Coordinates of C-alpha atoms in Angstrom, one line a residue:
M158 CA 0.0 0.0 0.0
A159 CA 1.3 3.4 -0.9
A160 CA 2.2 5.8 1.9
T161 CA -0.3 8.5 2.7
P162 CA 1.1 11.8 1.3
A163 CA 2.4 14.2 3.9
T164 CA 1.6 17.3 1.9
L165 CA -1.3 18.7 -0.1
T166 CA -1.6 22.0 -2.0
A167 CA -4.7 24.0 -2.7
R168 CA -6.1 27.4 -3.6
A169 CA -9.1 27.2 -1.2
L170 CA -10.1 25.2 1.9
L171 CA -13.6 23.9 2.6
L172 CA -14.3 23.0 6.2
D173 CA -16.8 20.7 7.8
M174 CA -17.8 21.8 11.3
D175 CA -18.7 19.0 13.7
G176 CA -15.8 16.6 14.4
T177 CA -13.5 18.8 12.3
L178 CA -13.5 22.2 13.9
V179 CA -15.9 21.6 16.8
N180 CA -16.1 18.6 19.1
S181 CA -19.8 18.2 19.6
D182 CA -19.9 14.5 20.1
A183 CA -21.3 14.7 23.7
V184 CA -24.5 16.6 22.6
V185 CA -24.9 14.6 19.4
E186 CA -24.8 11.4 21.4
R187 CA -27.3 12.8 24.0
C188 CA -29.8 13.9 21.3
W189 CA -29.6 10.9 19.1
R190 CA -29.8 8.4 22.0
R191 CA -33.1 10.1 23.1
W192 CA -34.4 9.9 19.5
A193 CA -33.4 6.2 19.3
D194 CA -35.2 5.5 22.5
R195 CA -38.3 7.1 21.2
Q196 CA -38.1 5.0 18.1
G197 CA -37.3 1.8 19.9
L198 CA -33.9 1.5 18.1
D199 CA -30.5 0.4 19.5
S200 CA -28.8 3.7 20.2
D201 CA -25.3 2.3 19.8
E202 CA -26.2 1.2 16.3
V203 CA -27.8 4.6 15.6
L204 CA -24.7 6.4 16.6
K205 CA -22.7 4.5 14.0
V206 CA -24.5 6.2 11.1
V207 CA -25.3 9.8 12.4
H208 CA -22.0 11.6 11.7
G209 CA -21.8 13.8 8.6
R210 CA -25.3 13.6 7.4
Q211 CA -28.3 15.9 7.9
G212 CA -30.6 14.4 10.5
Y213 CA -33.5 13.6 8.1
A214 CA -31.0 11.6 5.9
T215 CA -29.8 9.6 8.9
M216 CA -33.4 8.9 9.9
A217 CA -34.3 7.7 6.3
I218 CA -31.5 5.2 6.6
L219 CA -32.6 3.9 10.0
L220 CA -36.3 3.9 9.3
P221 CA -36.5 3.3 5.5
D222 CA -40.3 2.7 5.5
R223 CA -41.2 5.9 7.3
P224 CA -42.6 8.8 5.3
M225 CA -39.9 11.4 4.6
A226 CA -42.2 14.2 5.9
E227 CA -41.9 12.6 9.4
N228 CA -38.1 12.5 9.1
H229 CA -38.1 16.2 8.2
A230 CA -40.4 17.0 11.1
D231 CA -38.2 15.0 13.6
N232 CA -35.1 16.7 12.1
A233 CA -36.6 20.1 12.9
V234 CA -37.1 19.0 16.5
M235 CA -33.6 17.6 16.6
L236 CA -32.0 20.8 15.3
A237 CA -33.8 22.8 18.0
E238 CA -32.6 20.4 20.7
E239 CA -29.0 20.5 19.5
T240 CA -29.0 24.3 19.2
A241 CA -30.2 24.6 22.8
D242 CA -27.7 22.0 24.2
L243 CA -24.2 23.3 24.1
D244 CA -22.9 21.5 27.2
G245 CA -19.5 19.9 26.3
V246 CA -19.2 21.7 22.9
V247 CA -15.5 22.6 22.6
P248 CA -13.0 23.3 19.8
V249 CA -11.1 20.5 18.2
A250 CA -7.5 20.8 19.4
G251 CA -5.7 23.3 17.2
A252 CA -8.9 24.7 15.7
P253 CA -8.6 28.3 17.1
A254 CA -5.1 28.8 15.8
F255 CA -6.0 27.1 12.5
M256 CA -8.9 29.5 12.0
D257 CA -6.7 32.4 12.8
A258 CA -4.1 31.2 10.3
I259 CA -6.6 30.9 7.4
A260 CA -8.4 34.2 8.1
G261 CA -7.0 35.9 5.0
L262 CA -7.2 32.9 2.7
P263 CA -10.1 31.6 0.6
H264 CA -12.2 29.3 2.8
A265 CA -15.7 28.3 3.5
L266 CA -17.7 26.3 6.0
V267 CA -19.7 23.4 4.5
T268 CA -21.8 21.9 7.3
S269 CA -24.9 19.7 7.6
A270 CA -26.0 21.9 10.5
D271 CA -28.4 24.7 9.8
E272 CA -27.4 28.3 10.3
P273 CA -28.6 28.7 13.9
L274 CA -26.9 25.5 15.0
A275 CA -23.7 26.4 13.2
Q276 CA -23.7 29.8 14.8
A277 CA -24.4 28.3 18.3
R278 CA -21.7 25.6 18.1
M279 CA -19.0 27.8 16.5
G280 CA -19.7 30.4 19.2
A281 CA -19.7 27.9 22.0
A282 CA -16.3 26.7 20.8
G283 CA -15.0 30.2 20.5
L284 CA -14.3 29.9 16.8
R285 CA -14.6 32.6 14.2
M286 CA -17.5 32.0 11.8
P287 CA -16.3 32.1 8.1
V288 CA -18.0 34.7 6.0
T289 CA -18.6 32.2 3.2
R290 CA -20.6 29.2 4.4
V291 CA -23.0 26.6 3.1
T292 CA -25.4 25.3 5.7
A293 CA -28.3 22.9 5.6
E294 CA -30.8 25.5 4.4
Q295 CA -28.8 26.1 1.2
V296 CA -28.7 22.5 -0.2
G297 CA -31.3 20.1 -1.4
A298 CA -29.3 17.0 -0.7
S299 CA -27.3 15.9 2.4
K300 CA -23.8 14.7 2.4
P301 CA -22.6 12.2 0.9
D302 CA -24.1 14.2 -2.0
P303 CA -21.4 16.7 -3.2
E304 CA -23.8 19.6 -3.5
G305 CA -22.6 21.5 -0.5
F306 CA -19.0 21.3 -1.4
L307 CA -19.6 22.3 -5.0
K308 CA -21.6 25.3 -3.8
G309 CA -18.8 26.3 -1.5
A310 CA -16.2 26.1 -4.2
A311 CA -18.5 28.1 -6.6
E312 CA -19.0 30.8 -4.0
L313 CA -15.3 31.1 -3.5
G314 CA -14.7 31.1 -7.3
V315 CA -12.2 28.2 -7.1
D316 CA -12.3 25.1 -9.2
P317 CA -13.2 22.1 -7.0
A318 CA -10.0 20.3 -8.1
E319 CA -8.0 23.1 -6.5
C320 CA -9.9 22.8 -3.2
V321 CA -9.0 20.7 -0.2
A322 CA -11.9 19.7 2.1
F323 CA -11.5 19.0 5.8
E324 CA -13.8 16.2 7.1
D325 CA -14.2 13.7 9.9
S326 CA -16.9 11.4 8.7
E327 CA -17.5 8.8 6.0
A328 CA -20.4 10.7 4.5
G329 CA -18.4 13.9 4.4
I330 CA -15.3 12.4 2.9
Q331 CA -17.4 10.7 0.2
A332 CA -19.1 14.0 -0.5
A333 CA -15.8 15.9 -0.9
K334 CA -14.4 13.2 -3.2
A335 CA -17.5 13.2 -5.3
A336 CA -17.0 16.9 -5.7
G337 CA -13.5 16.2 -7.1
M338 CA -11.7 17.5 -4.1
R339 CA -8.8 16.1 -2.1
V340 CA -9.5 15.6 1.6
V341 CA -7.8 16.1 4.9
G342 CA -9.3 13.6 7.3
V343 CA -9.5 15.0 10.9
G344 CA -9.8 12.8 14.0
P345 CA -9.9 9.1 14.6
R346 CA -13.1 8.4 12.6
A347 CA -11.7 9.7 9.4
A348 CA -8.7 7.4 9.1
A349 CA -10.9 4.4 8.0
F350 CA -12.3 6.3 4.9
A351 CA -9.1 6.9 2.9
P352 CA -8.6 10.6 3.1
D353 CA -5.7 12.0 1.1
L354 CA -4.0 13.1 4.3
H355 CA -5.0 12.3 7.9
V356 CA -4.4 14.1 11.2
L357 CA -5.7 13.3 14.6
D358 CA -6.4 16.9 15.2
L359 CA -5.5 20.3 13.8
T360 CA -2.3 20.7 15.9
A361 CA -0.8 18.1 13.6
L362 CA -1.1 20.4 10.5
Q363 CA 1.3 23.0 9.3
L364 CA 0.0 25.6 6.9
T365 CA 2.1 27.8 4.6
T366 CA 1.2 30.1 1.7
T367 CA 3.0 31.6 -1.3
P368 CA 2.5 35.1 -2.8
A369 CA 0.9 33.4 -5.8
G370 CA -1.9 32.1 -3.5
T371 CA -0.9 28.4 -3.2
I372 CA -1.8 26.9 0.2
T373 CA 0.4 24.1 1.4
L374 CA -0.8 21.7 4.1
T375 CA 1.8 19.4 5.8
T376 CA 1.3 16.9 8.5
T377 CA 3.7 17.3 11.5
R378 CA 2.6 14.0 12.9
G379 CA 0.1 11.2 12.1

């Protein structure tokens, strides 16, 4: 097997939020365990598929015979619960310094959260909210569909092939690859889904730029 490359170059960065910039696992687990109990589902099995997708899409996988309207209704309730519950929401290690480092570079947030949830979690984690962002309200299809990443690249005016996406989940990594982007996998979940470069957290990444606008990302450890 070929060694994972230690360096990627890009002209723009597209950033997932949960699990990538913000550690929200505690609240995600609380909310989804409650939902699983209400549905009579095994919560441990539910938690294996929730990451990366919008809630209605996860529900459709878990309850394939249920009308989609019910999934959307439950998703609205879930989003409200998650937005109100910020206990344990913290930045991924290295995220504050990373967000400072890319402040002047082309970048966008591409998240399955809606705008209120994204604002709440980024705020709770003490992270700057990117000006350019694609949230749940702006897409018709959830990750692993590439729509969100393609919209982010279009808003930045950068070819998808010149973008690097940061993701932690299988659905997110699949979405970024389907958009034609290379991927930095962040955190322990990401390693299993063949990102182009993998880091355990954002302290393990060095970022440099050139006057011509090339962004170079290098791992400092695995």
